[in-house]
CSV table of C-alpha atoms in Angstrom, one decimal:
chain,number,residue,atom,x,y,z
A,1,MET,CA,1.0,18.9,-24.1
A,2,ILE,CA,-2.4,17.9,-25.4
A,3,ARG,CA,-5.2,20.5,-25.8
A,4,VAL,CA,-8.8,19.4,-25.4
A,5,VAL,CA,-11.1,22.0,-27.0
A,6,CYS,CA,-14.8,21.8,-26.3
A,7,SER,CA,-17.7,23.7,-27.8
A,8,LYS,CA,-19.7,23.5,-24.5
A,9,GLU,CA,-18.7,23.6,-20.8
A,10,THR,CA,-20.7,20.4,-20.2
A,11,TYR,CA,-18.3,18.5,-22.5
A,12,VAL,CA,-15.1,19.4,-20.7
A,13,TYR,CA,-15.2,16.9,-17.8
A,14,ASN,CA,-15.6,13.6,-19.7
A,15,GLY,CA,-13.6,14.9,-22.7
A,16,TYR,CA,-10.5,15.9,-20.6
A,17,HIS,CA,-10.6,12.7,-18.4
A,18,MET,CA,-11.1,10.4,-21.3
A,19,VAL,CA,-8.1,11.9,-23.1
A,20,LYS,CA,-6.0,11.6,-19.9
A,21,ALA,CA,-7.1,7.9,-19.6
A,22,PHE,CA,-5.8,7.2,-23.1
A,23,TYR,CA,-2.7,9.3,-22.7
A,24,PRO,CA,-1.8,9.1,-19.0
A,25,HIS,CA,1.8,10.2,-19.4
A,26,GLU,CA,0.9,13.4,-21.3
A,27,GLU,CA,0.1,16.7,-19.8
A,28,ALA,CA,-3.3,18.0,-20.9
A,29,ALA,CA,-5.3,21.2,-20.7
A,30,SER,CA,-8.9,21.9,-21.7
A,31,CYS,CA,-10.7,25.0,-22.9
A,32,VAL,CA,-14.1,26.0,-24.1
A,33,GLU,CA,-14.9,27.8,-27.4
A,34,GLU,CA,-18.6,28.6,-26.9
A,35,LYS,CA,-20.2,27.9,-30.3
A,36,ALA,CA,-23.6,26.8,-31.5
A,37,SER,CA,-22.1,23.5,-32.8
A,38,HIS,CA,-21.3,20.5,-30.7
A,39,TYR,CA,-17.7,19.1,-30.7
A,40,ILE,CA,-14.6,18.1,-28.9
A,41,SER,CA,-11.2,18.4,-30.7
A,42,VAL,CA,-8.0,17.0,-29.3
A,43,TYR,CA,-4.6,18.4,-30.5
A,44,PHE,CA,-1.1,17.4,-29.8
A,45,GLU,CA,1.6,20.1,-29.2
A,46,ASP,CA,2.9,19.8,-32.8
A,47,GLY,CA,-0.6,20.7,-34.1
A,48,SER,CA,-1.6,17.2,-35.2
A,49,VAL,CA,-5.1,16.1,-34.5
A,50,ALA,CA,-5.6,13.2,-32.1
A,51,ALA,CA,-9.4,13.1,-32.5
A,52,VAL,CA,-12.4,15.2,-33.5
A,53,ALA,CA,-15.8,14.3,-32.2
A,54,LYS,CA,-18.6,16.3,-33.8
A,55,GLU,CA,-22.3,15.9,-33.7
A,56,GLU,CA,-24.7,17.8,-36.0
A,57,VAL,CA,-28.1,18.7,-34.6
A,58,PRO,CA,-30.9,17.4,-36.9
A,59,GLY,CA,-33.0,19.9,-38.9
A,60,ASP,CA,-35.8,20.1,-36.3
A,61,GLY,CA,-33.2,21.0,-33.7
A,62,VAL,CA,-34.9,18.8,-31.1
A,63,VAL,CA,-32.2,16.9,-29.3
A,64,GLU,CA,-31.8,16.9,-25.5
A,65,ALA,CA,-28.5,18.2,-24.2
A,66,ARG,CA,-27.9,14.9,-22.3
A,67,GLU,CA,-28.3,12.9,-25.6
A,68,LEU,CA,-25.9,15.3,-27.4
A,69,LYS,CA,-23.3,14.9,-24.7
A,70,TYR,CA,-23.7,11.1,-24.8
A,71,ARG,CA,-23.2,11.1,-28.6
A,72,ILE,CA,-20.1,13.3,-28.3
A,73,ASP,CA,-18.6,11.0,-25.7
A,74,CYS,CA,-19.2,7.9,-27.8
A,75,LEU,CA,-17.7,9.5,-30.9
A,76,LEU,CA,-14.6,10.7,-29.0
A,77,TYR,CA,-14.1,7.3,-27.4
A,78,LYS,CA,-14.3,5.5,-30.7
A,79,LYS,CA,-11.8,7.9,-32.2
A,80,LEU,CA,-9.3,7.4,-29.4
A,81,VAL,CA,-9.7,3.6,-29.4
A,82,SER,CA,-9.0,3.7,-33.2
A,83,ARG,CA,-5.9,5.9,-32.7
A,84,THR,CA,-4.4,4.2,-29.7
A,85,GLY,CA,-5.4,0.6,-30.3
A,86,ARG,CA,-6.6,0.4,-26.7
A,87,SER,CA,-9.9,0.4,-24.9
A,88,LEU,CA,-10.9,1.4,-21.4
A,89,ALA,CA,-12.3,-1.0,-18.8
A,90,TRP,CA,-15.2,1.4,-18.0
A,91,GLY,CA,-15.6,2.7,-21.6
A,92,ILE,CA,-17.0,6.2,-21.7
A,93,LEU,CA,-17.8,6.3,-18.0
A,94,MET,CA,-15.6,8.9,-16.3
A,95,GLY,CA,-17.6,9.6,-13.2
A,96,VAL,CA,-16.8,8.4,-9.6
A,97,ARG,CA,-19.9,6.2,-9.1
A,98,PRO,CA,-20.6,3.9,-12.0
A,99,THR,CA,-22.4,1.5,-9.8
A,100,LYS,CA,-25.2,4.0,-9.3
A,101,ILE,CA,-26.3,3.1,-12.8
A,102,ALA,CA,-26.7,-0.5,-11.8
A,103,MET,CA,-28.5,0.5,-8.6
A,104,ALA,CA,-31.0,2.6,-10.5
A,105,GLU,CA,-31.7,-0.3,-12.9
A,106,LEU,CA,-31.9,-2.8,-10.0
A,107,GLU,CA,-34.4,-0.6,-8.2
A,108,GLY,CA,-36.4,-0.3,-11.4
A,109,GLY,CA,-36.8,-4.0,-11.8
A,110,ALA,CA,-34.0,-4.9,-14.3
A,111,VAL,CA,-32.5,-8.4,-14.4
A,112,LYS,CA,-28.8,-9.1,-14.5
A,113,GLU,CA,-28.4,-10.3,-18.1
A,114,ASP,CA,-30.4,-7.4,-19.6
A,115,PHE,CA,-28.5,-4.9,-17.5
A,116,THR,CA,-25.1,-6.4,-18.4
A,117,ALA,CA,-25.9,-6.4,-22.2
A,118,ARG,CA,-27.0,-2.7,-22.1
A,119,PHE,CA,-24.1,-1.6,-19.9
A,120,VAL,CA,-21.6,-3.1,-22.4
A,121,GLN,CA,-23.4,-1.8,-25.4
A,122,ASP,CA,-24.3,1.7,-24.2
A,123,TYR,CA,-21.1,2.6,-22.4
A,124,PHE,CA,-18.4,0.4,-24.2
A,125,ALA,CA,-17.5,-1.0,-20.8
A,126,SER,CA,-16.1,-4.5,-20.4
A,127,ARG,CA,-18.4,-7.4,-19.4
A,128,GLU,CA,-16.2,-7.9,-16.3
A,129,LYS,CA,-17.0,-4.3,-15.1
A,130,ALA,CA,-20.7,-4.6,-16.0
A,131,GLU,CA,-20.9,-7.8,-13.8
A,132,ILE,CA,-19.1,-6.3,-10.9
A,133,ALA,CA,-21.3,-3.2,-11.0
A,134,TRP,CA,-24.4,-5.4,-10.8
A,135,GLN,CA,-23.0,-7.7,-8.1
A,136,ILE,CA,-22.1,-4.7,-5.9
A,137,ALA,CA,-25.5,-3.0,-6.5
A,138,GLU,CA,-27.2,-6.2,-5.3
A,139,ARG,CA,-25.1,-6.4,-2.2
A,140,GLU,CA,-25.5,-2.7,-1.5
A,141,LYS,CA,-29.2,-2.9,-1.8
A,142,ARG,CA,-29.5,-5.7,0.7
A,143,LEU,CA,-27.4,-3.7,3.2
A,144,LEU,CA,-29.2,-0.4,2.6
A,145,ASP,CA,-32.6,-2.1,3.2
A,146,ARG,CA,-31.5,-2.4,6.9
A,147,LEU,CA,-31.4,1.4,7.3
A,148,ASP,CA,-34.0,3.4,9.3
A,149,LYS,CA,-35.7,6.1,7.2
A,150,ARG,CA,-35.1,8.5,10.0
A,151,GLY,CA,-31.4,7.5,10.2
A,152,ILE,CA,-28.3,9.6,9.7
A,153,SER,CA,-24.6,9.0,9.8
A,154,LEU,CA,-21.8,11.0,11.5
A,155,TYR,CA,-18.3,11.6,10.0
A,156,ILE,CA,-15.5,13.1,12.1
A,157,GLY,CA,-12.3,14.2,10.5
A,158,ILE,CA,-8.9,14.1,12.3
A,159,PRO,CA,-6.5,15.8,9.8
A,160,PHE,CA,-3.2,14.6,11.3
A,161,CYS,CA,-0.8,11.8,10.1
A,162,PRO,CA,2.6,10.5,11.4
A,163,SER,CA,3.9,11.7,8.0
A,164,VAL,CA,2.2,12.7,4.7
A,165,CYS,CA,2.4,10.1,1.9
A,166,THR,CA,3.7,11.4,-1.4
A,167,TYR,CA,0.4,10.4,-3.2
A,168,CYS,CA,-1.9,12.0,-0.7
A,169,SER,CA,-3.8,15.2,-1.4
A,170,PHE,CA,-6.1,15.2,1.6
A,171,SER,CA,-6.1,18.3,3.9
A,172,SER,CA,-4.0,16.5,6.5
A,173,GLY,CA,-0.7,17.5,8.0
A,174,ALA,CA,2.3,15.8,9.7
A,175,LEU,CA,1.7,15.5,13.4
A,176,ALA,CA,5.1,17.0,14.2
A,177,ASP,CA,4.1,20.2,12.4
A,178,TRP,CA,0.9,20.5,14.3
A,179,LYS,CA,1.6,19.1,17.8
A,180,ASP,CA,1.1,22.4,19.5
A,181,ARG,CA,-2.3,22.9,17.9
A,182,VAL,CA,-3.9,19.5,18.3
A,183,GLU,CA,-5.7,20.5,21.5
A,184,ASP,CA,-7.0,23.6,19.8
A,185,TYR,CA,-8.3,21.5,17.0
A,186,ILE,CA,-10.1,19.1,19.3
A,187,ASP,CA,-11.6,22.1,21.1
A,188,ALA,CA,-13.0,23.4,17.8
A,189,LEU,CA,-14.1,19.9,16.8
A,190,LEU,CA,-16.0,19.3,20.0
A,191,ARG,CA,-17.7,22.7,19.6
A,192,GLU,CA,-18.9,21.7,16.1
A,193,LEU,CA,-20.0,18.3,17.4
A,194,ALA,CA,-22.0,19.8,20.2
A,195,ALA,CA,-24.0,21.9,17.7
A,196,ILE,CA,-24.6,18.8,15.6
A,197,ALA,CA,-25.7,16.8,18.6
A,198,ARG,CA,-28.3,19.4,19.5
A,199,ALA,CA,-29.9,19.1,16.0
A,200,ALA,CA,-29.4,15.3,15.7
A,201,VAL,CA,-31.9,14.4,18.5
A,202,LYS,CA,-34.7,14.3,15.8
A,203,TRP,CA,-32.8,11.5,13.9
A,204,ARG,CA,-31.5,8.1,14.6
A,205,LEU,CA,-27.7,7.7,14.4
A,206,ASN,CA,-26.9,4.6,12.3
A,207,THR,CA,-23.2,4.9,11.7
A,208,ILE,CA,-20.2,6.8,13.0
A,209,TYR,CA,-17.0,7.0,11.0
A,210,ILE,CA,-13.9,8.7,12.3
A,211,GLY,CA,-11.4,9.2,9.5
A,212,GLY,CA,-8.7,11.5,8.4
A,213,GLY,CA,-5.8,11.8,8.2
A,214,THR,CA,-5.1,9.2,10.8
A,215,PRO,CA,-7.3,9.4,13.9
A,216,THR,CA,-4.9,7.3,15.9
A,217,THR,CA,-2.3,10.0,15.8
A,218,LEU,CA,-4.2,11.4,18.7
A,219,SER,CA,-2.8,10.3,22.0
A,220,ALA,CA,-4.8,7.8,24.1
A,221,ALA,CA,-5.9,10.7,26.4
A,222,GLN,CA,-7.1,12.8,23.4
A,223,MET,CA,-8.9,9.9,21.9
A,224,GLU,CA,-10.6,9.2,25.3
A,225,ARG,CA,-11.7,12.8,25.4
A,226,LEU,CA,-13.2,12.7,21.9
A,227,LEU,CA,-15.0,9.3,22.3
A,228,SER,CA,-16.3,10.2,25.8
A,229,PHE,CA,-17.8,13.4,24.4
A,230,LEU,CA,-19.6,11.3,21.7
A,231,ASP,CA,-20.9,9.0,24.3
A,232,GLU,CA,-22.3,11.9,26.3
A,233,ARG,CA,-23.9,13.8,23.4
A,234,PHE,CA,-25.1,11.1,20.9
A,235,SER,CA,-27.4,8.2,21.4
A,236,LYS,CA,-26.1,4.8,20.2
A,237,GLU,CA,-29.5,3.1,20.5
A,238,HIS,CA,-29.8,2.7,16.7
A,239,LEU,CA,-26.1,2.5,15.9
A,240,LEU,CA,-25.3,-0.3,13.4
A,241,GLU,CA,-21.6,0.5,12.9
A,242,TYR,CA,-18.8,2.4,14.6
A,243,THR,CA,-15.6,2.8,12.6
A,244,VAL,CA,-12.2,4.3,13.4
A,245,GLU,CA,-9.4,4.4,10.8
A,246,ALA,CA,-6.4,3.3,12.8
A,247,GLY,CA,-4.7,3.5,9.4
A,248,ARG,CA,-1.0,3.8,10.0
A,249,PRO,CA,0.7,1.1,12.2
A,250,ASP,CA,3.2,3.6,13.5
A,251,SER,CA,0.2,5.4,15.2
A,252,ILE,CA,-1.2,2.3,16.9
A,253,THR,CA,-0.6,1.3,20.6
A,254,LYS,CA,-2.2,-1.2,22.9
A,255,GLU,CA,-3.5,1.8,25.0
A,256,LYS,CA,-5.2,3.4,22.1
A,257,LEU,CA,-6.8,0.1,21.0
A,258,SER,CA,-8.0,-0.3,24.6
A,259,VAL,CA,-9.7,3.1,24.5
A,260,LEU,CA,-11.4,2.3,21.1
A,261,ARG,CA,-12.7,-1.0,22.5
A,262,ALA,CA,-13.9,0.6,25.7
A,263,HIS,CA,-16.1,3.0,23.8
A,264,GLY,CA,-17.7,0.4,21.6
A,265,VAL,CA,-15.9,0.9,18.3
A,266,THR,CA,-16.8,-2.1,16.1
A,267,ARG,CA,-14.6,-1.7,13.0
A,268,ILE,CA,-11.1,-0.4,12.4
A,269,SER,CA,-8.8,-0.1,9.4
A,270,ILE,CA,-5.1,-1.0,9.5
A,271,ASN,CA,-3.8,0.1,6.1
A,272,PRO,CA,-0.5,-1.2,4.8
A,273,GLN,CA,-0.9,0.2,1.2
A,274,SER,CA,2.0,-2.2,0.4
A,275,MET,CA,4.0,-4.8,2.3
A,276,GLN,CA,7.2,-4.0,0.3
A,277,GLN,CA,9.7,-2.0,2.3
A,278,LYS,CA,11.2,-0.3,-0.8
A,279,THR,CA,7.7,1.0,-1.6
A,280,LEU,CA,6.9,2.2,1.9
A,281,ASP,CA,10.2,4.2,1.7
A,282,ILE,CA,9.3,5.7,-1.6
A,283,ILE,CA,5.8,6.9,-0.6
A,284,GLY,CA,7.0,8.4,2.7
A,285,ARG,CA,5.7,5.9,5.2
A,286,HIS,CA,8.1,5.6,8.2
A,287,HIS,CA,7.2,2.1,9.2
A,288,THR,CA,8.0,-1.5,8.2
A,289,PRO,CA,6.0,-4.5,7.1
A,290,GLU,CA,6.7,-6.0,10.5
A,291,ASP,CA,5.1,-3.0,12.2
A,292,ILE,CA,2.0,-3.7,10.2
A,293,ARG,CA,1.9,-7.3,11.4
A,294,THR,CA,2.5,-6.3,15.0
A,295,ALA,CA,-0.3,-3.7,14.9
A,296,TYR,CA,-2.7,-6.2,13.4
A,297,ARG,CA,-1.9,-8.8,16.0
A,298,MET,CA,-2.4,-6.3,18.8
A,299,ALA,CA,-5.8,-5.4,17.4
A,300,ARG,CA,-6.9,-9.0,17.3
A,301,GLU,CA,-5.6,-9.5,20.9
A,302,ALA,CA,-7.6,-6.4,21.9
A,303,GLY,CA,-10.8,-8.2,20.6
A,304,PHE,CA,-11.4,-6.5,17.3
A,305,ASP,CA,-13.3,-8.9,15.0
A,306,ASN,CA,-13.8,-6.5,12.1
A,307,ILE,CA,-10.5,-5.3,10.6
A,308,ASN,CA,-10.1,-3.7,7.2
A,309,MET,CA,-6.8,-3.4,5.3
A,310,ASP,CA,-6.2,-1.0,2.4
A,311,LEU,CA,-3.8,-1.7,-0.5
A,312,ILE,CA,-2.9,0.5,-3.5
A,313,ALA,CA,-2.2,-1.1,-6.9
A,314,GLY,CA,0.2,0.7,-9.2
A,315,LEU,CA,2.5,2.3,-6.6
A,316,PRO,CA,5.8,3.6,-8.0
A,317,LYS,CA,8.2,0.9,-9.2
A,318,GLU,CA,6.0,-2.0,-8.0
A,319,THR,CA,5.7,-5.0,-10.2
A,320,GLU,CA,3.1,-7.8,-10.4
A,321,GLU,CA,5.4,-9.9,-8.3
A,322,ASP,CA,5.6,-7.3,-5.6
A,323,MET,CA,1.8,-7.0,-5.5
A,324,ARG,CA,1.4,-10.8,-5.3
A,325,ASP,CA,3.9,-11.0,-2.4
A,326,THR,CA,1.9,-8.2,-0.6
A,327,LEU,CA,-1.4,-10.1,-1.2
A,328,SER,CA,0.2,-13.3,0.0
A,329,GLN,CA,1.2,-11.6,3.3
A,330,ILE,CA,-2.2,-10.0,3.7
A,331,GLU,CA,-3.9,-13.4,3.1
A,332,ARG,CA,-1.8,-14.9,5.9
A,333,LEU,CA,-3.1,-12.2,8.3
A,334,ALA,CA,-6.7,-12.9,7.2
A,335,PRO,CA,-8.4,-9.5,7.7
A,336,ASP,CA,-12.2,-9.3,7.5
A,337,SER,CA,-12.3,-6.9,4.6
A,338,LEU,CA,-9.9,-5.6,2.0
A,339,THR,CA,-10.0,-2.3,0.1
A,340,VAL,CA,-8.0,-2.2,-3.1
A,341,HIS,CA,-7.3,1.2,-4.6
A,342,SER,CA,-5.9,2.0,-8.0
A,343,LEU,CA,-3.3,4.7,-7.6
A,344,ALA,CA,-4.8,8.2,-8.2
A,345,VAL,CA,-2.3,11.1,-8.3
A,346,LYS,CA,-3.8,14.5,-7.5
A,347,ARG,CA,-2.1,17.8,-8.4
A,348,ALA,CA,-2.0,18.8,-4.7
A,349,ALA,CA,0.0,15.7,-3.8
A,350,ARG,CA,3.8,15.8,-3.7
A,351,MET,CA,3.9,13.1,-6.4
A,352,GLY,CA,1.6,15.2,-8.6
A,353,GLN,CA,3.6,18.4,-8.0
A,354,LYS,CA,6.7,16.7,-9.3
A,355,LYS,CA,4.8,15.6,-12.4
A,356,GLU,CA,5.3,12.0,-11.5
A,357,TYR,CA,2.5,9.9,-13.0
A,358,PRO,CA,3.9,6.4,-12.8
A,359,VAL,CA,1.1,4.5,-14.5
A,360,SER,CA,2.1,0.8,-14.4
A,361,PRO,CA,1.2,-1.3,-17.4
A,362,GLN,CA,0.7,-4.1,-15.0
A,363,ILE,CA,-2.0,-2.5,-12.9
A,364,GLY,CA,-4.8,-4.4,-14.6
A,365,GLN,CA,-3.2,-7.7,-13.5
A,366,MET,CA,-2.6,-6.4,-10.0
A,367,ILE,CA,-6.3,-5.6,-9.7
A,368,ARG,CA,-7.3,-9.1,-10.9
A,369,ASP,CA,-4.8,-10.7,-8.5
A,370,ALA,CA,-6.3,-8.7,-5.7
A,371,ALA,CA,-9.8,-9.8,-6.6
A,372,ASP,CA,-8.7,-13.4,-6.7
A,373,CYS,CA,-7.0,-13.0,-3.3
A,374,ALA,CA,-10.2,-11.5,-1.8
A,375,LYS,CA,-12.2,-14.4,-3.1
A,376,ARG,CA,-9.8,-17.0,-1.6
A,377,MET,CA,-10.3,-15.2,1.8
A,378,GLY,CA,-14.1,-15.6,1.5
A,379,MET,CA,-14.8,-12.0,0.5
A,380,SER,CA,-17.1,-10.5,-2.0
A,381,PRO,CA,-17.1,-7.0,-3.5
A,382,TYR,CA,-19.5,-4.6,-1.8
A,383,TYR,CA,-18.7,-1.1,-2.9
A,384,LEU,CA,-16.8,0.6,-5.7
A,385,TYR,CA,-15.8,4.1,-6.6
A,386,ARG,CA,-13.4,5.9,-8.9
A,387,GLN,CA,-11.3,9.1,-8.7
A,388,LYS,CA,-10.0,11.7,-11.0
A,389,ASN,CA,-6.6,10.8,-12.5
A,390,ILE,CA,-7.0,7.2,-11.4
A,391,SER,CA,-4.4,4.9,-13.0
A,392,GLY,CA,-5.5,3.0,-16.1
A,393,ASN,CA,-9.1,4.3,-15.7
A,394,PHE,CA,-9.7,1.5,-13.2
A,395,GLU,CA,-11.4,1.7,-9.8
A,396,ASN,CA,-11.3,1.2,-6.0
A,397,VAL,CA,-13.1,-1.8,-4.7
A,398,GLY,CA,-14.0,-2.8,-1.2
A,399,TYR,CA,-14.3,-6.6,-0.5
A,400,ALA,CA,-15.7,-8.1,2.7
A,401,LYS,CA,-16.6,-11.3,4.4
A,402,VAL,CA,-20.3,-12.0,5.2
A,403,ASP,CA,-21.6,-9.4,7.7
A,404,LYS,CA,-18.3,-7.4,7.6
A,405,ALA,CA,-19.0,-4.9,4.9
A,406,GLY,CA,-18.6,-1.2,5.8
A,407,LEU,CA,-22.0,0.3,5.8
A,408,TYR,CA,-20.7,3.8,5.9
A,409,ASN,CA,-18.7,3.2,2.8
A,410,ILE,CA,-21.8,2.3,0.9
A,411,LEU,CA,-23.7,5.3,2.2
A,412,ILE,CA,-21.0,7.8,1.1
A,413,MET,CA,-21.2,6.3,-2.4
A,414,GLU,CA,-24.9,5.8,-2.9
A,415,GLU,CA,-26.1,9.0,-1.2
A,416,LYS,CA,-29.2,7.4,0.3
A,417,GLN,CA,-28.8,8.9,3.8
A,418,THR,CA,-27.8,12.2,5.3
A,419,ILE,CA,-24.2,12.2,6.5
A,420,ILE,CA,-23.3,15.1,8.8
A,421,ALA,CA,-19.6,15.8,8.9
A,422,ALA,CA,-17.4,17.6,11.4
A,423,GLY,CA,-13.8,18.7,11.1
A,424,ALA,CA,-11.4,20.3,8.7
A,425,GLY,CA,-12.2,19.4,5.1
A,426,ALA,CA,-15.3,17.5,6.1
A,427,SER,CA,-18.2,17.4,3.6
A,428,THR,CA,-21.8,17.1,4.9
A,429,LYS,CA,-24.4,15.6,2.5
A,430,LEU,CA,-28.0,16.3,3.4
A,431,VAL,CA,-30.5,13.9,1.7
A,432,PHE,CA,-34.1,15.1,1.5
A,433,ASP,CA,-37.3,13.1,0.7
A,434,GLU,CA,-38.6,15.9,-1.4
A,435,PRO,CA,-36.7,18.4,-3.6
A,436,VAL,CA,-35.6,21.6,-1.9
A,437,GLU,CA,-34.2,24.9,-3.3
A,438,ASN,CA,-30.6,24.4,-4.5
A,439,PRO,CA,-28.4,27.1,-2.9
A,440,ALA,CA,-26.0,26.8,-5.7
A,441,ASN,CA,-28.7,27.3,-8.4
A,442,LYS,CA,-31.9,29.1,-7.4
A,443,ASN,CA,-33.6,28.0,-10.6
A,444,LYS,CA,-33.3,24.3,-9.7
A,445,LYS,CA,-34.4,22.1,-6.9
A,446,THR,CA,-32.4,19.2,-5.5
A,447,ARG,CA,-32.7,16.3,-3.0
A,448,LEU,CA,-29.0,16.5,-2.1
A,449,ILE,CA,-27.3,19.5,-0.4
A,450,ARG,CA,-23.5,19.6,0.2
A,451,LEU,CA,-22.0,21.7,2.9
A,452,GLU,CA,-18.2,21.9,2.9
A,453,ASN,CA,-16.0,22.8,5.8
A,454,VAL,CA,-12.8,24.7,5.1
A,455,LYS,CA,-9.8,22.4,4.4
A,456,ALA,CA,-7.0,24.2,6.1
A,457,ILE,CA,-6.5,23.2,9.7
A,458,GLU,CA,-5.7,26.7,11.0
A,459,ASP,CA,-8.7,28.1,9.2
A,460,TYR,CA,-11.0,25.5,10.7
A,461,ILE,CA,-9.8,26.2,14.2
A,462,ASN,CA,-10.3,30.0,13.7
A,463,ARG,CA,-13.6,29.8,11.8
A,464,VAL,CA,-15.4,26.8,13.4
A,465,ASP,CA,-18.4,29.1,14.3
A,466,GLU,CA,-18.8,29.8,10.6
A,467,MET,CA,-18.9,26.1,9.9
A,468,ILE,CA,-21.6,25.7,12.6
A,469,GLU,CA,-23.7,28.5,11.1
A,470,ARG,CA,-23.6,26.9,7.7
A,471,LYS,CA,-25.0,23.7,9.1
A,472,GLU,CA,-27.6,25.1,11.5
A,473,GLU,CA,-29.5,26.8,8.6
A,474,TRP,CA,-30.3,23.3,7.3
A,475,LEU,CA,-30.1,21.0,10.4
A,476,TRP,CA,-32.8,22.9,12.3
A,477,ARG,CA,-35.3,22.6,9.5
């Protein structure tokens, strides 16, 4: 057990996650000892000190809190590098959106070389990560410039899967456990969507994203009911993208694909995660690589010309050779976009509950091989994000061919447009032109308000009116 002791609450997040990135196989806990000084201390179970980062305030006492935090992060990072002999690809950056730094500088008129040099120097990140951050910011900006200032996006969550993967921590459940409540869930969902539709008439709908879970666990008739309702209640006049995560091949049928096509869905995901049968068995996926190929062929035959596929680098017991074989099989299928995740194990996942944190020392090479594969397929990176407990302190990257990038994925990362979300566990993000009162802190104003729906499926069904009331206070402004 490693203890991370901080003198201020604001130091805990970066301190804890930085230590976990350097010591991924160790359990860690953090605590705060509120004192006037500024420090992070890291102790092993035997009492030995891994690192102490302490910053003294100058005599005049005039140092901004943000600057002090930055100094502490830098000192802690240097100490851990010295002790372990390793560095982190993203340096001291522990947050989920490192590309927002590049976007802010790009919008401020910075040029690539100046940004790259500052990024490496200020954050101790590798030049490779600095360059990909800049490249993604440039592509994101070109895509975001297409957006209508009066535009919004709509997210719809379907929290059911054929089975729950061992690494998954989403609020989804196995369809077999919920088959008697799916219709009740759809009833509640349509009730929430009806309320959203009444408020949305003053905006222009730019993207729809139906995710989960696995939306295609719904029957063809249930999918028809949901998509017909959307057709009736929402205008598609300004729609730029309509995505449905087909996700699991064991949930895809020709009939369901036909329903999606009939309602104008433009983009789907068929997500293998791996093309190795041994890996699929370990992570709890009840399908084969051949099922993936069959589902992909059916989607092409149905007329879909924008198909994404997801892979995870660093899955249990996978080697570089396994990843290369998976990439080779994906390359032969030739999807239009590829999203490559670094394994992130959350405590709520079965893998996390069993204290299994299989961080592969080969994950860096797996990610590089995936980037090379994407390039061979004519794809470029277009969005990037990171997660807590992400393996090797790496990242998740979306690659896409020209005109095949997922606009919604960029919006969810860059927070440039309001996204109204419906369903269990769905998170609405309201973006305002001018600061408004922050409901979480009455003393501060903000341009971004988050409204969270309850995660538990049963709670959502029973409390959907409460979810509607939370939104209506803001949506009718």
